[in-house]
Short mmCIF file of C-alpha atoms in Angstrom, two decimals:
data_model
loop_
_atom_site.label_atom_id
_atom_site.label_comp_id
_atom_site.label_asym_id
_atom_site.label_seq_id
_atom_site.Cartn_x
_atom_site.Cartn_y
_atom_site.Cartn_z
CA UNK A 1 -30.60 -11.34 -10.99
CA UNK A 2 -31.56 -14.87 -10.51
CA UNK A 3 -31.70 -14.16 -6.43
CA UNK A 4 -34.12 -11.08 -7.24
CA UNK A 5 -36.56 -13.31 -9.32
CA UNK A 6 -36.64 -15.46 -5.80
CA UNK A 7 -37.75 -12.72 -3.83
CA UNK A 8 -39.73 -11.32 -6.46
CA UNK A 9 -41.75 -14.69 -6.77
CA UNK A 10 -42.36 -14.96 -2.80
CA UNK A 11 -43.41 -18.73 -1.54
CA UNK A 12 -43.46 -19.90 -5.19
CA UNK A 13 -41.24 -23.01 -4.61
CA UNK A 14 -39.83 -23.73 -7.81
CA UNK A 15 -37.87 -20.21 -7.64
CA UNK A 16 -36.66 -20.71 -3.81
CA UNK A 17 -33.53 -22.42 -4.95
CA UNK A 18 -32.14 -19.54 -5.91
CA UNK A 19 -31.76 -17.69 -2.58
CA UNK A 20 -29.40 -20.45 -1.81
CA UNK A 21 -25.73 -19.26 -1.88
CA UNK A 22 -24.39 -22.89 -2.72
CA UNK A 23 -26.75 -23.48 -4.99
CA UNK A 24 -25.89 -19.83 -7.40
CA UNK A 25 -22.17 -21.23 -6.23
CA UNK A 26 -22.59 -23.93 -8.81
CA UNK A 27 -24.72 -21.99 -11.10
CA UNK A 28 -22.07 -19.05 -11.84
CA UNK A 29 -19.24 -21.53 -11.80
CA UNK A 30 -21.33 -23.37 -14.78
CA UNK A 31 -22.33 -20.62 -16.62
CA UNK A 32 -19.16 -18.56 -16.49
CA UNK A 33 -17.45 -22.20 -17.71
CA UNK A 34 -19.77 -22.54 -20.47
CA UNK A 35 -19.25 -18.63 -21.35
CA UNK A 36 -15.64 -19.12 -21.85
CA UNK A 37 -15.56 -22.50 -23.72
CA UNK A 38 -18.24 -21.02 -25.90
CA UNK A 39 -16.94 -17.91 -27.28
CA UNK A 40 -13.25 -18.48 -26.30
CA UNK A 41 -12.47 -19.64 -29.72
CA UNK A 42 -13.64 -16.50 -31.41
CA UNK A 43 -11.69 -14.09 -28.72
CA UNK A 44 -8.61 -15.98 -29.39
CA UNK A 45 -8.97 -15.43 -32.78
CA UNK A 46 -9.87 -11.82 -32.87
CA UNK A 47 -6.69 -10.99 -30.54
CA UNK A 48 -4.46 -13.09 -32.77
CA UNK A 49 -5.58 -10.67 -35.91
CA UNK A 50 -5.55 -7.50 -33.78
CA UNK A 51 -2.11 -8.24 -32.18
CA UNK A 52 -0.17 -9.73 -34.86
CA UNK A 53 3.02 -10.75 -33.56
CA UNK A 54 1.35 -11.29 -29.94
CA UNK A 55 2.96 -10.65 -26.71
CA UNK A 56 6.74 -9.53 -26.67
CA UNK A 57 8.88 -12.20 -25.29
CA UNK A 58 11.47 -10.94 -23.01
CA UNK A 59 15.26 -11.46 -24.56
CA UNK A 60 16.62 -12.10 -21.22
CA UNK A 61 14.36 -14.99 -20.58
CA UNK A 62 14.62 -18.86 -21.26
CA UNK A 63 15.70 -18.91 -24.95
CA UNK A 64 13.26 -21.80 -25.06
CA UNK A 65 10.48 -19.29 -24.86
CA UNK A 66 11.81 -17.42 -27.95
CA UNK A 67 10.79 -20.38 -30.14
CA UNK A 68 7.73 -21.91 -27.90
CA UNK A 69 5.99 -19.02 -27.34
CA UNK A 70 6.44 -16.42 -30.00
CA UNK A 71 3.29 -15.37 -31.70
CA UNK A 72 0.80 -16.17 -28.82
CA UNK A 73 -1.80 -13.72 -28.27
CA UNK A 74 -2.45 -12.01 -24.93
CA UNK A 75 -4.88 -10.38 -23.12
CA UNK A 76 -6.76 -13.64 -22.39
CA UNK A 77 -7.92 -11.85 -18.88
CA UNK A 78 -10.68 -10.79 -21.22
CA UNK A 79 -11.94 -14.13 -21.59
CA UNK A 80 -11.89 -14.93 -17.73
CA UNK A 81 -13.21 -11.43 -17.00
CA UNK A 82 -16.34 -11.35 -19.47
CA UNK A 83 -17.02 -14.99 -18.54
CA UNK A 84 -16.80 -14.28 -14.41
CA UNK A 85 -18.69 -10.99 -14.92
CA UNK A 86 -21.72 -12.59 -16.93
CA UNK A 87 -21.88 -14.90 -14.21
CA UNK A 88 -21.95 -12.90 -11.30
CA UNK A 89 -24.44 -10.33 -12.56
CA UNK A 90 -26.40 -13.14 -13.16
CA UNK A 91 -26.17 -15.79 -10.17
CA UNK A 92 -25.18 -12.89 -7.02
CA UNK A 93 -27.54 -11.03 -5.09
CA UNK A 94 -27.32 -7.34 -6.69
CA UNK A 95 -28.16 -5.85 -3.47
CA UNK A 96 -24.54 -6.96 -1.88
CA UNK A 97 -22.16 -4.18 -0.93
CA UNK A 98 -18.97 -6.74 -1.17
CA UNK A 99 -20.09 -8.16 -4.91
CA UNK A 100 -19.79 -4.36 -5.97
CA UNK A 101 -16.88 -3.67 -4.22
CA UNK A 102 -15.03 -6.98 -5.22
CA UNK A 103 -16.37 -6.08 -8.72
CA UNK A 104 -14.94 -2.87 -8.79
CA UNK A 105 -11.16 -4.01 -7.95
CA UNK A 106 -11.31 -6.96 -10.10
CA UNK A 107 -12.64 -4.35 -13.15
CA UNK A 108 -10.30 -1.57 -12.10
CA UNK A 109 -7.01 -3.54 -11.90
CA UNK A 110 -8.34 -5.34 -15.06
CA UNK A 111 -8.20 -2.02 -17.04
CA UNK A 112 -5.01 -0.96 -15.34
CA UNK A 113 -3.51 -4.84 -16.69
CA UNK A 114 -5.27 -4.36 -19.84
CA UNK A 115 -3.52 -0.68 -20.88
CA UNK A 116 -0.14 -2.33 -19.88
CA UNK A 117 -0.65 -5.15 -22.13
CA UNK A 118 -2.07 -2.44 -25.05
CA UNK A 119 1.43 -0.58 -24.33
CA UNK A 120 3.47 -4.17 -24.72
CA UNK A 121 1.64 -5.25 -27.70
CA UNK A 122 1.54 -2.02 -29.82
CA UNK A 123 5.54 -1.21 -28.79
CA UNK A 124 6.40 -4.89 -29.05
CA UNK A 125 8.47 -4.18 -25.52
CA UNK A 126 8.04 -6.23 -22.37
CA UNK A 127 7.94 -2.62 -20.81
CA UNK A 128 4.39 -1.39 -19.94
CA UNK A 129 3.66 2.06 -18.52
CA UNK A 130 5.38 3.47 -15.48
CA UNK A 131 5.62 1.32 -12.62
CA UNK A 132 5.22 3.91 -10.30
CA UNK A 133 1.92 5.17 -12.01
CA UNK A 134 0.71 2.30 -11.88
CA UNK A 135 1.19 1.20 -8.38
CA UNK A 136 -0.27 4.50 -7.64
CA UNK A 137 -3.48 3.63 -9.57
CA UNK A 138 -3.76 0.51 -7.69
CA UNK A 139 -3.43 1.85 -4.52
CA UNK A 140 -6.38 4.68 -5.38
CA UNK A 141 -8.95 1.93 -6.11
CA UNK A 142 -7.51 -0.36 -2.87
CA UNK A 143 -7.88 2.12 -0.49
CA UNK A 144 -11.28 3.27 -1.84
CA UNK A 145 -12.27 -0.23 -1.90
CA UNK A 146 -10.68 -1.00 1.74
CA UNK A 147 -12.65 1.96 3.07
CA UNK A 148 -16.19 0.87 1.41
CA UNK A 149 -15.45 -2.48 3.23
CA UNK A 150 -14.82 -1.06 6.74
CA UNK A 151 -17.87 0.85 6.43
CA UNK A 152 -19.99 -1.97 5.56
CA UNK A 153 -18.24 -4.10 8.28
CA UNK A 154 -19.46 -4.96 11.66
CA UNK A 155 -19.00 -2.35 14.13
CA UNK A 156 -17.28 -4.57 16.10
CA UNK A 157 -14.36 -5.45 13.24
CA UNK A 158 -14.32 -2.01 11.53
CA UNK A 159 -11.15 -1.29 11.36
CA UNK A 160 -9.90 -4.40 12.52
CA UNK A 161 -7.25 -7.08 11.84
CA UNK A 162 -8.02 -10.23 12.95
CA UNK A 163 -5.57 -13.48 13.34
CA UNK A 164 -5.72 -16.80 12.78
CA UNK A 165 -5.67 -19.89 15.08
CA UNK A 166 -6.11 -17.47 17.83
CA UNK A 167 -9.78 -16.85 19.04
CA UNK A 168 -10.80 -13.32 19.45
CA UNK A 169 -7.46 -12.01 18.49
CA UNK A 170 -7.86 -8.31 17.20
CA UNK A 171 -5.49 -5.92 16.01
CA UNK A 172 -7.54 -2.10 15.83
CA UNK A 173 -5.40 -0.34 13.44
CA UNK A 174 -7.65 2.46 12.96
CA UNK A 175 -7.07 4.74 10.17
CA UNK A 176 -4.13 2.81 9.08
CA UNK A 177 -6.33 -0.28 8.00
CA UNK A 178 -7.33 1.17 4.71
CA UNK A 179 -3.72 1.61 3.69
CA UNK A 180 -3.21 -2.21 5.41
CA UNK A 181 -5.82 -3.44 3.43
CA UNK A 182 -4.89 -1.59 0.24
CA UNK A 183 -0.96 -3.26 0.36
CA UNK A 184 -3.17 -6.54 0.71
CA UNK A 185 -4.99 -6.00 -2.18
CA UNK A 186 -2.30 -4.19 -4.26
CA UNK A 187 0.27 -6.86 -2.91
CA UNK A 188 -1.71 -9.58 -4.09
CA UNK A 189 -2.57 -8.37 -7.65
CA UNK A 190 1.20 -7.83 -8.41
CA UNK A 191 1.87 -11.21 -6.59
CA UNK A 192 -0.58 -13.39 -9.30
CA UNK A 193 1.35 -10.92 -12.32
CA UNK A 194 4.75 -12.27 -11.23
CA UNK A 195 3.83 -15.86 -11.41
CA UNK A 196 2.05 -15.70 -14.76
CA UNK A 197 4.66 -16.78 -16.52
CA UNK A 198 4.61 -20.10 -17.64
CA UNK A 199 1.24 -21.98 -19.47
CA UNK A 200 -1.08 -22.77 -16.86
CA UNK A 201 1.21 -21.44 -14.05
CA UNK A 202 -0.92 -18.71 -12.56
CA UNK A 203 -4.41 -19.67 -13.47
CA UNK A 204 -4.66 -23.10 -11.69
CA UNK A 205 -3.29 -21.57 -8.31
CA UNK A 206 -5.71 -18.65 -8.47
CA UNK A 207 -8.72 -21.14 -8.94
CA UNK A 208 -7.50 -23.09 -5.91
CA UNK A 209 -7.06 -20.21 -3.89
CA UNK A 210 -10.61 -18.94 -5.02
CA UNK A 211 -11.85 -22.25 -4.23
CA UNK A 212 -10.57 -22.22 -0.80
CA UNK A 213 -12.28 -18.42 -0.27
CA UNK A 214 -15.19 -19.33 -1.65
CA UNK A 215 -15.47 -21.82 1.49
CA UNK A 216 -14.04 -19.29 3.69
CA UNK A 217 -16.60 -16.55 2.40
CA UNK A 218 -19.44 -18.74 2.59
CA UNK A 219 -18.56 -20.14 6.69
CA UNK A 220 -17.72 -16.37 7.68
CA UNK A 221 -20.72 -15.11 6.34
CA UNK A 222 -22.88 -17.47 8.11
CA UNK A 223 -23.43 -16.94 11.54
CA UNK A 224 -24.07 -20.94 12.41
CA UNK A 225 -21.17 -21.91 10.87
CA UNK A 226 -19.00 -18.70 12.28
CA UNK A 227 -20.01 -19.74 15.61
CA UNK A 228 -19.32 -23.35 15.73
CA UNK A 229 -15.72 -22.55 14.20
CA UNK A 230 -15.58 -19.94 16.58
CA UNK A 231 -14.08 -17.08 13.51
CA UNK A 232 -15.70 -13.68 13.42
CA UNK A 233 -18.96 -13.54 11.38
CA UNK A 234 -19.12 -10.96 8.99
CA UNK A 235 -22.25 -10.70 7.73
CA UNK A 236 -23.18 -10.79 3.77
CA UNK A 237 -19.61 -12.18 2.72
CA UNK A 238 -21.29 -15.73 2.16
CA UNK A 239 -22.32 -14.16 -1.33
CA UNK A 240 -18.26 -13.67 -2.18
CA UNK A 241 -18.47 -17.49 -2.01
CA UNK A 242 -20.64 -16.81 -5.59
CA UNK A 243 -18.15 -14.68 -6.73
CA UNK A 244 -15.57 -16.93 -6.13
CA UNK A 245 -17.35 -19.78 -7.85
CA UNK A 246 -17.84 -17.55 -11.05
CA UNK A 247 -13.86 -16.92 -11.02
CA UNK A 248 -13.44 -20.85 -10.92
CA UNK A 249 -15.36 -21.53 -14.02
CA UNK A 250 -14.16 -18.83 -16.00
CA UNK A 251 -10.94 -20.22 -15.32
CA UNK A 252 -11.41 -23.43 -16.01
CA UNK A 253 -12.91 -22.27 -19.54
CA UNK A 254 -9.83 -20.52 -20.01
CA UNK A 255 -7.51 -23.06 -18.77
CA UNK A 256 -8.52 -25.33 -21.88
CA UNK A 257 -7.40 -23.02 -23.73
CA UNK A 258 -4.24 -22.00 -21.86
CA UNK A 259 -3.02 -25.52 -21.18
CA UNK A 260 0.41 -26.55 -23.02
CA UNK A 261 1.55 -25.23 -25.53
CA UNK A 262 -0.89 -22.31 -24.97
CA UNK A 263 -3.05 -20.74 -27.32
CA UNK A 264 -3.46 -17.80 -25.50
CA UNK A 265 -1.71 -15.93 -22.60
CA UNK A 266 -3.51 -14.21 -19.31
CA UNK A 267 -1.62 -11.23 -19.77
CA UNK A 268 -1.52 -8.53 -16.79
CA UNK A 269 -5.24 -8.13 -17.82
CA UNK A 270 -6.34 -11.24 -15.96
CA UNK A 271 -3.14 -11.58 -13.76
CA UNK A 272 -4.12 -8.06 -12.02
CA UNK A 273 -7.45 -8.49 -11.96
CA UNK A 274 -7.93 -12.15 -10.39
CA UNK A 275 -4.89 -11.08 -7.85
CA UNK A 276 -7.16 -7.89 -7.00
CA UNK A 277 -10.09 -9.91 -6.42
CA UNK A 278 -8.54 -12.29 -4.41
CA UNK A 279 -7.04 -9.72 -1.98
CA UNK A 280 -10.54 -7.74 -2.00
CA UNK A 281 -12.12 -10.98 -0.96
CA UNK A 282 -9.34 -11.78 1.97
CA UNK A 283 -10.11 -8.05 3.18
CA UNK A 284 -14.06 -8.55 3.16
CA UNK A 285 -13.53 -11.66 5.04
CA UNK A 286 -10.87 -10.55 7.77
CA UNK A 287 -8.43 -13.13 6.42
CA UNK A 288 -6.04 -11.34 5.20
CA UNK A 289 -3.19 -13.12 7.08
CA UNK A 290 -4.77 -16.53 5.46
CA UNK A 291 -4.26 -15.28 2.01
CA UNK A 292 -0.51 -14.93 2.42
CA UNK A 293 -0.92 -18.63 3.58
CA UNK A 294 -3.50 -19.95 0.79
CA UNK A 295 -1.55 -17.87 -1.73
CA UNK A 296 2.15 -18.60 -0.31
CA UNK A 297 3.02 -19.53 -3.76
CA UNK A 298 2.43 -15.94 -5.20
CA UNK A 299 3.97 -14.92 -1.98
CA UNK A 300 7.22 -16.82 -3.19
CA UNK A 301 7.10 -15.63 -6.44
CA UNK A 302 6.98 -11.92 -5.35
CA UNK A 303 9.38 -12.28 -2.87
CA UNK A 304 12.06 -14.33 -5.80
CA UNK A 305 12.11 -10.75 -7.38
CA UNK A 306 12.60 -8.85 -4.69
CA UNK A 307 15.29 -10.56 -3.20
CA UNK A 308 17.24 -11.04 -6.80
CA UNK A 309 16.91 -7.46 -7.63
CA UNK A 310 17.93 -6.20 -3.82
CA UNK A 311 20.54 -8.84 -3.62
CA UNK A 312 22.42 -7.70 -7.07
CA UNK A 313 21.86 -3.42 -6.17
CA UNK A 314 23.67 -4.39 -2.77
CA UNK A 315 26.55 -6.95 -3.61
CA UNK A 316 26.21 -7.19 -7.55
CA UNK A 317 25.51 -10.72 -6.92
CA UNK A 318 22.19 -12.59 -8.02
CA UNK A 319 20.55 -15.56 -5.40
CA UNK A 320 18.60 -17.04 -8.04
CA UNK A 321 19.51 -18.15 -11.77
CA UNK A 322 16.39 -15.94 -12.92
CA UNK A 323 13.67 -14.22 -11.18
CA UNK A 324 10.70 -14.86 -10.44
CA UNK A 325 11.64 -18.22 -9.16
CA UNK A 326 9.90 -20.40 -11.86
CA UNK A 327 12.43 -19.52 -14.36
CA UNK A 328 15.19 -20.51 -12.08
CA UNK A 329 14.15 -24.07 -11.92
CA UNK A 330 13.79 -23.80 -15.93
CA UNK A 331 17.36 -22.75 -15.80
CA UNK A 332 18.03 -25.58 -13.27
CA UNK A 333 16.88 -27.75 -16.25
CA UNK A 334 13.23 -28.38 -15.40
CA UNK A 335 10.64 -29.07 -17.78
CA UNK A 336 8.12 -26.37 -17.96
CA UNK A 337 5.68 -29.14 -17.24
CA UNK A 338 7.29 -30.02 -14.25
CA UNK A 339 7.54 -26.58 -13.14
CA UNK A 340 3.79 -25.86 -13.51
CA UNK A 341 2.34 -29.39 -11.88
CA UNK A 342 4.68 -29.11 -9.10
CA UNK A 343 4.14 -25.85 -8.31
CA UNK A 344 0.05 -26.48 -8.64
CA UNK A 345 0.77 -29.29 -5.70
CA UNK A 346 2.79 -26.56 -3.86
CA UNK A 347 -0.48 -24.17 -4.33
CA UNK A 348 -3.04 -27.56 -3.13
CA UNK A 349 -0.60 -28.00 -0.25
CA UNK A 350 -1.36 -24.45 1.24
CA UNK A 351 -4.56 -24.01 0.28
CA UNK A 352 -5.17 -26.92 2.78
CA UNK A 353 -3.23 -25.63 5.63
CA UNK A 354 -4.87 -22.03 5.10
CA UNK A 355 -8.20 -24.20 5.85
CA UNK A 356 -7.01 -25.66 8.78
CA UNK A 357 -6.36 -22.46 10.42
CA UNK A 358 -10.84 -22.44 10.36
CA UNK A 359 -10.01 -25.31 12.74
CA UNK A 360 -7.44 -24.27 15.02
CA UNK A 361 -8.84 -22.17 17.43
#
C-alpha cells in the first residue's frame, strides 16, 4: 500500500523512501511487532476465555508439563499471522506475485493448523484430524504455489533445482519440480510443527531462519548483488525480505508472551503457517537445499520422530528416550531453559552456515 503511494507521488522526494526494500522491511518489522504487543493481551484473554482448559497436554510427555503447562491457551499463531499480514499488506508491493503466493501458503497452512487446534481444544485430546487428510490439503496448496512460482520464475530457472556452493549448477526436474517444491514446503511446515514443544523453542529459530532468508531474498532479487555473489538472479524476489521482516516483528511480539513461563502457545496455527512460509520463500529464491541447512534444527526434530517411529515398528526398541528430540534431552535431566537456549545457539550456527554458502562459489 505504501509502495503504491510512492509510485503515485511521482518524484515527490519524501515518499521516495517507500520504494526502498530495506526501509519497508524495517517498517514491516516495527509495524508487526507493535501490532502484536498492542493487541496480544486482548487476544490471549479472549482465547483463554473461549478455550477454558487450554491446550491439552500429552499424558505420555514429560510429567512436569502436566503441572506447568496445563491450562495455557493455544492458537497463539493467530497473533503472529494477524500482525504479519497487516504489516505485509501495508509495506509490501501489492503487485508482486511472490508476496501473494507466500501469503496464500502461509494463510492456507495456518487455516489447516487452526482447524487442528480447534479439534484438540474442543475434544481435549492431543490428536487433531486425520494426518493423511491434513497432509493432502497441505500438498494441494504447496503444489499450486510451486506451479505458480515456476510460471513467474525467469525462463532459465523454471523447474530448475539450484545447488549451493557450485556456481551455475542446475538440475532440470521438469514437471517433477512442482512435487519437489511441494515436498519442501510441506516438510518445512511439519518440521516447525514438530519443533514447537517448549516455551520459545520454535519462534526464535523461525525468526533466525526468516532473517537469513530475508537477506538471501534481498541479495538474490538484486541483479548487482546476485552477479557479485554469483548466485542465480531471481527478479522480484527481493520483496520477500519485507515478508520475512514482518514475520520477525510479529515473532518478537509473540515471544514477549511466549517466553517461559508461556502465557500462550503458538499451536499448529502458527507452526504450520510459519514453516510453510519458510518453505515458500526457499522455493521462490531457488534456495531449497539451503533451507535444509538454515532450518537444520527443524530437520533434526523431524528426523528424530521418523527414526523413533521406524525403529519401534521394526525392532520394538526406541532410539531416543522420547521424540521429538527436545523431549529426549528433557528426559536426560536438562531443564527446559537449557534445552531452549542451546537449541537457539544451534539455530544461529546453522543460519551462519547457510549464509556462508552465498560466498562459497
